[in-house]
Coordinates of C-alpha atoms in Angstrom, one line a residue:
M1081 CA 162.3 21.2 -119.5
P1082 CA 163.6 21.2 -122.3
W1083 CA 167.0 21.1 -122.6
K1084 CA 169.0 24.2 -123.5
R1085 CA 172.4 25.3 -124.8
R1086 CA 174.9 26.9 -121.4
P1087 CA 175.4 31.1 -123.4
F1088 CA 179.4 31.3 -123.0
K1089 CA 180.6 34.0 -119.8
S1090 CA 183.9 32.2 -118.8
L1091 CA 186.4 35.5 -118.9
N1092 CA 189.0 32.7 -119.2
L1093 CA 190.9 32.8 -123.0
A1094 CA 192.0 29.1 -121.9
R1095 CA 188.0 28.2 -122.4
A1096 CA 187.2 29.9 -125.2
L1097 CA 186.3 27.3 -128.2
N1098 CA 186.1 29.6 -131.1
I1099 CA 186.3 33.0 -132.4
A1100 CA 182.7 34.4 -131.6
Q1101 CA 183.9 33.4 -127.7
L1102 CA 187.0 35.0 -128.0
R1103 CA 184.2 37.6 -128.7
E1104 CA 181.9 37.5 -125.9
I1105 CA 185.2 38.1 -124.1
A1106 CA 186.7 41.4 -125.0
R1107 CA 182.9 42.8 -125.4
R1108 CA 183.3 42.6 -120.8
R1109 CA 187.2 43.3 -121.5
V1110 CA 186.4 47.0 -123.2
P1111 CA 184.0 50.3 -122.3
G1112 CA 181.1 49.9 -124.9
F1113 CA 182.4 53.1 -127.2
A1114 CA 186.4 50.5 -127.5
F1115 CA 183.6 47.8 -128.5
E1116 CA 181.2 50.0 -130.5
Y1117 CA 184.4 51.4 -132.8
V1118 CA 186.1 48.1 -133.6
E1119 CA 181.5 45.4 -133.3
G1120 CA 179.9 48.5 -136.2
G1121 CA 178.8 48.8 -139.0
A1122 CA 178.1 51.3 -141.5
E1123 CA 173.7 53.1 -141.3
D1124 CA 171.9 49.7 -140.5
E1125 CA 174.5 47.5 -141.1
V1126 CA 173.0 44.9 -144.1
T1127 CA 176.7 45.1 -144.7
L1128 CA 178.3 43.8 -142.2
R1129 CA 174.9 40.9 -141.7
G1130 CA 175.1 40.1 -145.6
N1131 CA 178.9 39.5 -145.2
R1132 CA 178.8 36.6 -142.7
E1133 CA 174.0 35.7 -145.1
A1134 CA 177.3 35.7 -147.7
L1135 CA 179.4 33.3 -146.3
E1136 CA 177.0 30.7 -144.6
R1137 CA 174.5 30.6 -147.4
L1138 CA 177.8 28.3 -149.1
R1139 CA 177.7 24.9 -148.1
L1140 CA 179.8 22.5 -148.6
I1141 CA 180.1 18.9 -150.4
P1142 CA 182.9 16.4 -149.0
Q1143 CA 185.1 13.4 -151.3
T1144 CA 185.1 10.8 -148.3
L1145 CA 186.9 7.4 -148.3
I1146 CA 190.4 9.9 -149.5
D1147 CA 193.4 9.2 -147.1
T1148 CA 194.5 13.1 -145.4
S1149 CA 196.6 12.0 -143.7
A1150 CA 199.9 14.4 -144.7
R1151 CA 197.5 17.1 -145.3
H1152 CA 199.0 20.5 -144.5
Q1153 CA 198.0 24.5 -145.2
R1154 CA 200.8 26.2 -146.6
V1155 CA 200.1 28.4 -149.6
A1156 CA 202.5 30.5 -151.8
I1157 CA 202.2 34.7 -151.4
F1158 CA 204.0 36.6 -153.9
G1159 CA 206.1 33.6 -154.5
R1160 CA 206.7 32.9 -151.0
P1161 CA 205.8 30.5 -147.6
A1162 CA 203.0 31.2 -145.2
N1163 CA 202.7 28.5 -143.0
A1164 CA 198.2 29.3 -143.5
P1165 CA 196.6 31.1 -145.5
L1166 CA 196.0 33.5 -144.0
I1167 CA 197.1 37.4 -143.8
I1168 CA 196.5 40.2 -140.4
A1169 CA 194.3 43.1 -141.5
P1170 CA 194.9 46.5 -141.0
T1171 CA 193.1 47.9 -138.6
G1172 CA 193.2 51.2 -137.2
L1173 CA 193.0 52.3 -133.4
N1174 CA 194.7 49.1 -132.0
G1175 CA 196.1 51.0 -128.6
M1176 CA 192.5 51.0 -127.3
L1177 CA 192.2 47.4 -127.4
H1178 CA 195.9 46.9 -126.2
P1179 CA 198.2 49.0 -125.5
Q1180 CA 200.8 47.1 -127.3
G1181 CA 197.7 45.8 -129.8
D1182 CA 199.9 46.2 -133.0
L1183 CA 202.8 44.6 -131.8
A1184 CA 200.6 41.8 -130.2
L1185 CA 198.9 40.8 -133.6
A1186 CA 202.9 41.5 -135.1
R1187 CA 204.5 38.8 -133.7
A1188 CA 201.6 36.1 -133.2
A1189 CA 201.9 36.6 -136.9
A1190 CA 205.1 36.2 -137.5
R1191 CA 204.6 33.1 -134.9
L1192 CA 202.7 31.7 -137.1
G1193 CA 204.0 32.7 -140.3
I1194 CA 201.6 35.2 -142.1
P1195 CA 202.3 38.7 -142.8
F1196 CA 201.2 40.9 -140.6
T1197 CA 199.6 44.3 -142.3
L1198 CA 200.1 47.4 -140.5
S1199 CA 197.7 50.2 -141.1
T1200 CA 198.0 54.0 -141.4
L1201 CA 196.1 54.2 -138.5
S1202 CA 198.3 52.6 -136.5
T1203 CA 199.2 53.4 -132.8
T1204 CA 202.9 51.8 -133.2
R1205 CA 205.0 53.8 -135.2
L1206 CA 205.9 51.9 -138.6
E1207 CA 209.4 52.2 -137.6
E1208 CA 209.1 50.6 -134.4
L1209 CA 207.3 48.1 -136.0
A1210 CA 209.4 47.2 -138.2
T1211 CA 212.5 46.8 -135.8
R1212 CA 210.5 44.9 -133.2
A1213 CA 207.9 42.6 -134.0
G1214 CA 209.4 40.4 -136.8
G1215 CA 207.7 38.3 -139.9
R1216 CA 206.6 39.8 -142.6
L1217 CA 204.7 43.2 -143.2
W1218 CA 203.0 45.0 -144.8
L1219 CA 201.2 48.8 -144.4
Q1220 CA 198.3 49.5 -145.7
L1221 CA 197.8 53.8 -146.8
Y1222 CA 195.7 55.3 -146.6
V1223 CA 195.9 59.1 -149.1
L1224 CA 195.2 62.3 -146.8
K1225 CA 194.5 65.8 -148.5
E1226 CA 197.8 67.0 -148.3
R1227 CA 199.4 64.6 -150.8
A1228 CA 203.4 64.7 -149.5
I1229 CA 202.0 62.8 -146.1
A1230 CA 201.3 60.0 -148.6
R1231 CA 203.8 60.3 -150.3
D1232 CA 206.4 60.5 -147.2
I1233 CA 204.5 57.2 -145.8
V1234 CA 205.6 55.9 -149.1
Q1235 CA 208.3 56.5 -148.5
R1236 CA 209.6 55.6 -144.8
A1237 CA 207.3 52.1 -145.5
G1238 CA 210.2 51.6 -148.2
A1239 CA 213.2 52.6 -145.9
A1240 CA 211.7 50.4 -143.3
G1241 CA 211.7 47.4 -145.5
Y1242 CA 207.9 46.8 -145.5
E1243 CA 206.6 43.9 -149.0
A1244 CA 203.7 45.4 -149.4
L1245 CA 201.9 48.6 -150.3
V1246 CA 197.9 48.8 -149.6
F1247 CA 196.2 51.0 -150.3
T1248 CA 192.6 50.8 -149.7
T1249 CA 190.7 53.0 -152.0
D1250 CA 187.4 52.6 -150.5
A1251 CA 187.2 55.4 -148.0
N1252 CA 187.9 58.4 -149.3
V1253 CA 184.3 59.3 -148.9
F1254 CA 183.5 57.9 -145.0
G1255 CA 181.5 55.8 -144.0
N1256 CA 178.5 56.6 -141.1
R1257 CA 179.0 55.2 -139.1
E1258 CA 176.4 56.3 -136.5
W1259 CA 177.4 54.2 -133.2
D1260 CA 181.2 55.8 -132.7
R1261 CA 179.1 58.7 -133.6
R1262 CA 176.8 58.2 -130.5
S1263 CA 180.1 58.4 -128.3
Y1264 CA 180.8 61.8 -128.9
R1265 CA 179.1 64.2 -128.0
A1266 CA 182.0 66.5 -130.6
P1267 CA 184.7 65.6 -132.6
G1268 CA 187.1 63.8 -130.4
R1269 CA 185.1 64.5 -126.8
P1270 CA 183.8 61.6 -125.4
S1271 CA 180.0 61.7 -124.9
V1272 CA 179.3 61.4 -120.6
R1273 CA 178.1 58.2 -121.1
T1274 CA 181.9 57.3 -122.7
A1275 CA 183.3 59.2 -119.7
L1276 CA 181.1 56.4 -117.5
D1277 CA 182.2 53.4 -119.2
M1278 CA 185.3 53.9 -119.2
L1279 CA 185.9 54.7 -115.6
R1280 CA 184.1 51.1 -115.3
H1281 CA 186.1 50.2 -116.6
P1282 CA 189.5 50.0 -114.3
R1283 CA 192.0 47.8 -115.7
W1284 CA 191.7 48.9 -119.1
L1285 CA 191.8 52.2 -118.0
W1286 CA 195.0 52.4 -116.7
R1287 CA 196.3 49.3 -118.8
T1288 CA 196.0 51.8 -122.0
F1289 CA 195.2 55.3 -121.3
V1290 CA 196.8 56.1 -118.0
T1291 CA 199.9 53.7 -118.2
P1292 CA 201.0 53.9 -121.2
G1293 CA 199.4 57.2 -122.7
M1294 CA 196.2 57.8 -124.2
P1295 CA 197.4 56.0 -127.7
R1296 CA 197.6 58.1 -130.4
F1297 CA 198.1 58.1 -134.3
R1298 CA 201.9 57.5 -134.4
N1299 CA 202.3 57.6 -138.1
L1300 CA 201.2 60.6 -138.7
E1301 CA 202.8 62.6 -136.1
G1302 CA 204.9 65.9 -137.2
Y1303 CA 202.2 66.0 -140.4
L1304 CA 198.9 67.2 -138.1
P1305 CA 198.0 69.0 -135.3
P1306 CA 198.4 67.0 -132.0
S1307 CA 194.7 67.0 -131.4
A1308 CA 194.3 65.7 -134.5
T1309 CA 196.4 62.4 -133.1
T1310 CA 194.7 61.5 -130.4
A1311 CA 192.6 58.0 -131.1
L1312 CA 189.8 59.3 -128.4
G1313 CA 187.3 60.0 -130.6
G1314 CA 189.4 59.5 -133.7
A1315 CA 186.8 57.4 -135.7
T1316 CA 185.4 61.1 -135.7
V1317 CA 188.1 63.7 -136.2
I1318 CA 190.3 61.4 -138.5
P1319 CA 187.4 61.5 -141.7
P1320 CA 187.1 64.6 -142.6
L1321 CA 190.9 64.2 -143.7
F1322 CA 191.0 61.6 -146.2
E1323 CA 191.5 62.5 -149.9
P1324 CA 188.0 63.0 -151.6
T1325 CA 189.2 62.7 -154.9
I1326 CA 191.6 59.6 -155.2
Q1327 CA 191.2 58.2 -159.2
W1328 CA 192.5 55.6 -160.7
D1329 CA 195.8 59.0 -162.1
D1330 CA 197.1 58.5 -158.7
I1331 CA 197.6 53.8 -158.9
T1332 CA 199.9 54.9 -161.2
W1333 CA 201.5 57.6 -159.0
I1334 CA 201.3 55.3 -156.1
R1335 CA 203.3 52.8 -158.6
Q1336 CA 206.3 55.0 -158.8
L1337 CA 206.5 56.0 -155.3
W1338 CA 207.3 52.0 -154.2
R1339 CA 209.0 49.1 -156.1
G1340 CA 207.4 46.5 -154.1
R1341 CA 204.5 44.5 -154.5
L1342 CA 201.0 47.1 -154.5
L1343 CA 197.9 46.3 -154.6
I1344 CA 194.3 48.1 -153.7
K1345 CA 192.0 47.7 -152.1
G1346 CA 188.0 47.6 -152.0
V1347 CA 187.9 46.3 -155.2
L1348 CA 184.2 44.5 -156.0
S1349 CA 183.8 44.9 -160.1
V1350 CA 185.3 42.8 -162.6
G1351 CA 185.9 46.7 -164.6
D1352 CA 188.3 47.8 -161.2
A1353 CA 190.6 44.4 -161.1
E1354 CA 191.3 44.4 -164.6
R1355 CA 192.4 47.3 -164.5
A1356 CA 194.4 47.2 -161.4
A1357 CA 196.1 44.1 -163.9
A1358 CA 196.8 46.4 -165.9
L1359 CA 198.2 49.2 -164.0
G1360 CA 200.9 46.8 -162.7
C1361 CA 199.6 46.0 -159.3
D1362 CA 200.2 43.0 -157.7
G1363 CA 197.6 42.4 -156.1
I1364 CA 194.3 43.3 -155.1
V1365 CA 191.7 42.6 -152.1
L1366 CA 188.4 41.9 -152.3
S1367 CA 186.1 44.5 -149.7
N1368 CA 183.6 46.3 -148.0
H1369 CA 186.0 46.8 -145.5
G1370 CA 184.0 45.0 -143.2
G1371 CA 180.7 45.8 -143.7
R1372 CA 181.4 49.9 -142.5
Q1373 CA 181.6 52.3 -145.5
L1374 CA 178.2 51.5 -147.9
D1375 CA 176.0 49.9 -146.5
Y1376 CA 173.6 47.6 -149.4
C1377 CA 177.0 46.6 -150.9
V1378 CA 177.4 43.4 -152.4
A1379 CA 180.0 41.2 -150.2
P1380 CA 182.9 40.2 -151.4
I1381 CA 182.9 35.9 -151.2
E1382 CA 179.9 36.8 -153.5
V1383 CA 181.7 38.3 -156.4
L1384 CA 185.2 36.4 -156.1
P1385 CA 184.4 33.6 -158.4
D1386 CA 183.8 36.4 -161.2
I1387 CA 186.4 38.2 -160.8
R1388 CA 188.6 34.8 -159.8
R1389 CA 188.0 34.0 -163.4
A1390 CA 188.7 36.9 -164.7
V1391 CA 191.9 38.0 -164.1
G1392 CA 193.1 34.8 -164.0
Q1393 CA 197.3 35.0 -162.7
R1394 CA 197.1 38.1 -163.5
L1395 CA 196.5 39.0 -159.6
T1396 CA 197.1 37.9 -157.2
V1397 CA 193.5 38.3 -155.0
L1398 CA 193.0 38.1 -151.3
I1399 CA 189.5 38.6 -149.7
D1400 CA 188.5 40.0 -146.0
S1401 CA 185.0 40.7 -144.3
G1402 CA 182.7 38.6 -142.6
F1403 CA 185.5 36.0 -141.6
R1404 CA 185.1 34.6 -138.8
R1405 CA 185.4 30.0 -139.5
G1406 CA 187.6 28.5 -140.7
T1407 CA 184.6 27.0 -143.2
D1408 CA 184.5 30.6 -143.9
V1409 CA 188.3 30.7 -145.1
V1410 CA 187.8 27.3 -147.4
K1411 CA 184.6 28.3 -149.6
A1412 CA 186.5 32.1 -150.0
L1413 CA 190.0 28.8 -150.9
A1414 CA 187.4 27.1 -153.1
L1415 CA 186.1 29.8 -155.0
G1416 CA 189.8 31.1 -156.0
A1417 CA 191.5 33.6 -153.1
Q1418 CA 194.7 32.7 -151.9
A1419 CA 194.8 33.4 -148.4
V1420 CA 192.3 35.2 -146.4
M1421 CA 192.4 38.7 -144.3
I1422 CA 191.1 38.6 -140.6
G1423 CA 190.4 41.3 -139.6
R1424 CA 187.4 41.5 -136.5
A1425 CA 188.6 38.3 -135.1
T1426 CA 191.5 38.5 -134.2
L1427 CA 190.9 42.0 -133.1
Y1428 CA 188.2 40.0 -130.2
G1429 CA 191.6 38.0 -129.7
L1430 CA 193.9 41.5 -128.5
A1431 CA 190.8 42.8 -127.0
A1432 CA 190.3 39.4 -125.1
G1433 CA 193.6 38.4 -124.1
G1434 CA 196.9 41.2 -125.1
E1435 CA 199.6 39.0 -127.2
P1436 CA 198.4 34.8 -126.6
G1437 CA 194.8 36.3 -127.9
V1438 CA 195.5 37.0 -130.7
D1439 CA 197.1 32.8 -130.7
R1440 CA 194.4 31.8 -130.1
A1441 CA 192.7 33.5 -132.4
L1442 CA 194.9 32.0 -134.8
A1443 CA 194.7 28.9 -132.5
M1444 CA 191.4 28.7 -134.0
L1445 CA 190.8 29.2 -137.0
T1446 CA 193.9 27.3 -138.5
T1447 CA 192.9 24.8 -136.7
E1448 CA 189.1 24.9 -137.7
I1449 CA 191.1 25.4 -141.3
D1450 CA 192.8 22.1 -140.8
R1451 CA 190.3 19.8 -139.7
V1452 CA 187.7 21.3 -142.8
L1453 CA 190.6 20.2 -144.8
G1454 CA 189.9 16.3 -143.8
Q1455 CA 186.2 15.9 -143.8
L1456 CA 186.2 17.5 -147.2
G1457 CA 188.8 14.4 -148.4
C1458 CA 191.9 17.4 -149.3
N1459 CA 195.2 17.9 -148.3
S1460 CA 196.6 20.8 -149.4
I1461 CA 195.1 24.6 -150.6
T1462 CA 195.5 23.1 -154.0
E1463 CA 192.9 20.8 -153.6
L1464 CA 189.8 22.9 -153.0
G1465 CA 188.0 24.2 -155.6
P1466 CA 184.1 25.3 -156.5
Q1467 CA 183.4 21.9 -157.5
L1468 CA 183.5 21.5 -153.2
L1469 CA 180.7 24.0 -152.5
Q1470 CA 176.9 24.5 -153.7
D1471 CA 175.2 28.0 -153.3
A1472 CA 172.1 26.8 -150.7

């Protein structure tokens, strides 16, 4: 009988050795609708799969007989030191995975010495996070149809000491996420199947919904009716509130409101990157929203080299979408990204084990980055370059 690999079936966080195994623990710990919200992509999920496929096509070319005993992965992000080339990306509804989801992610980032980005659609108020988390805090901004909400949120972030504002520009027309829609019989009203699934996870239900109360979009309280701020059904309630008319003039408007670092998230073309630089942005995030918006979209890693060449050092170039291994991160750095935003990988850790789970996810990635640097013959991130890659 041929030898077979054993599938990972443990729920023990300490036994997980990689992000894929944290994902498996997370899948079993939370109800299906919550996991599908994290996991799913738009329509046929071609973009979702393509992000991974594009990263997997890139092959590494190691250099040998080099002393790498003094290697490190420290970088500078906007002139400030970071202990790893990582940033925790903005993700909404984190309170559905763990009652202190945003705080757990932010504290783990602070311990590692990397920035954390809070979503507009977070389940923790931005002011509360600023007083409790520590570390470098960035805020992601969605512009809703009522522009005064965005103006007020930007001013609140400035008063709370946030370092950077990440303006997400690829959600003005919301993605067709059919997995989310199947979980609800009407906006904000879960299906019978979803309700029964919640009951099959009593520990999650007690910890996440009963004890702390239903998660809500805390940053939007006071602006919208209570029915629109509940996290239950947020995937179906919030999309109609997004502003479909955002355009480049809005960048000028936001730049006037915000004195800190300003990044545009959702850039995937050379023309858009150059325009961001011309309008005074400090950075861009190459992103297709993790495959959750436009299906059949290019992967950010595929357009990274051309954009990096076009903008030179005028912009800090970050990237997200599909990163699960330290090798993925190293590939992006070799092609010119200055850091990688991590979204689902740390959410798997959060759902699998709360704050210790996030710590474990970050430790997995940084350990892998360190190992790959050594195997490539590099002592620092600055020694990475396209000469170390080959497209399969």
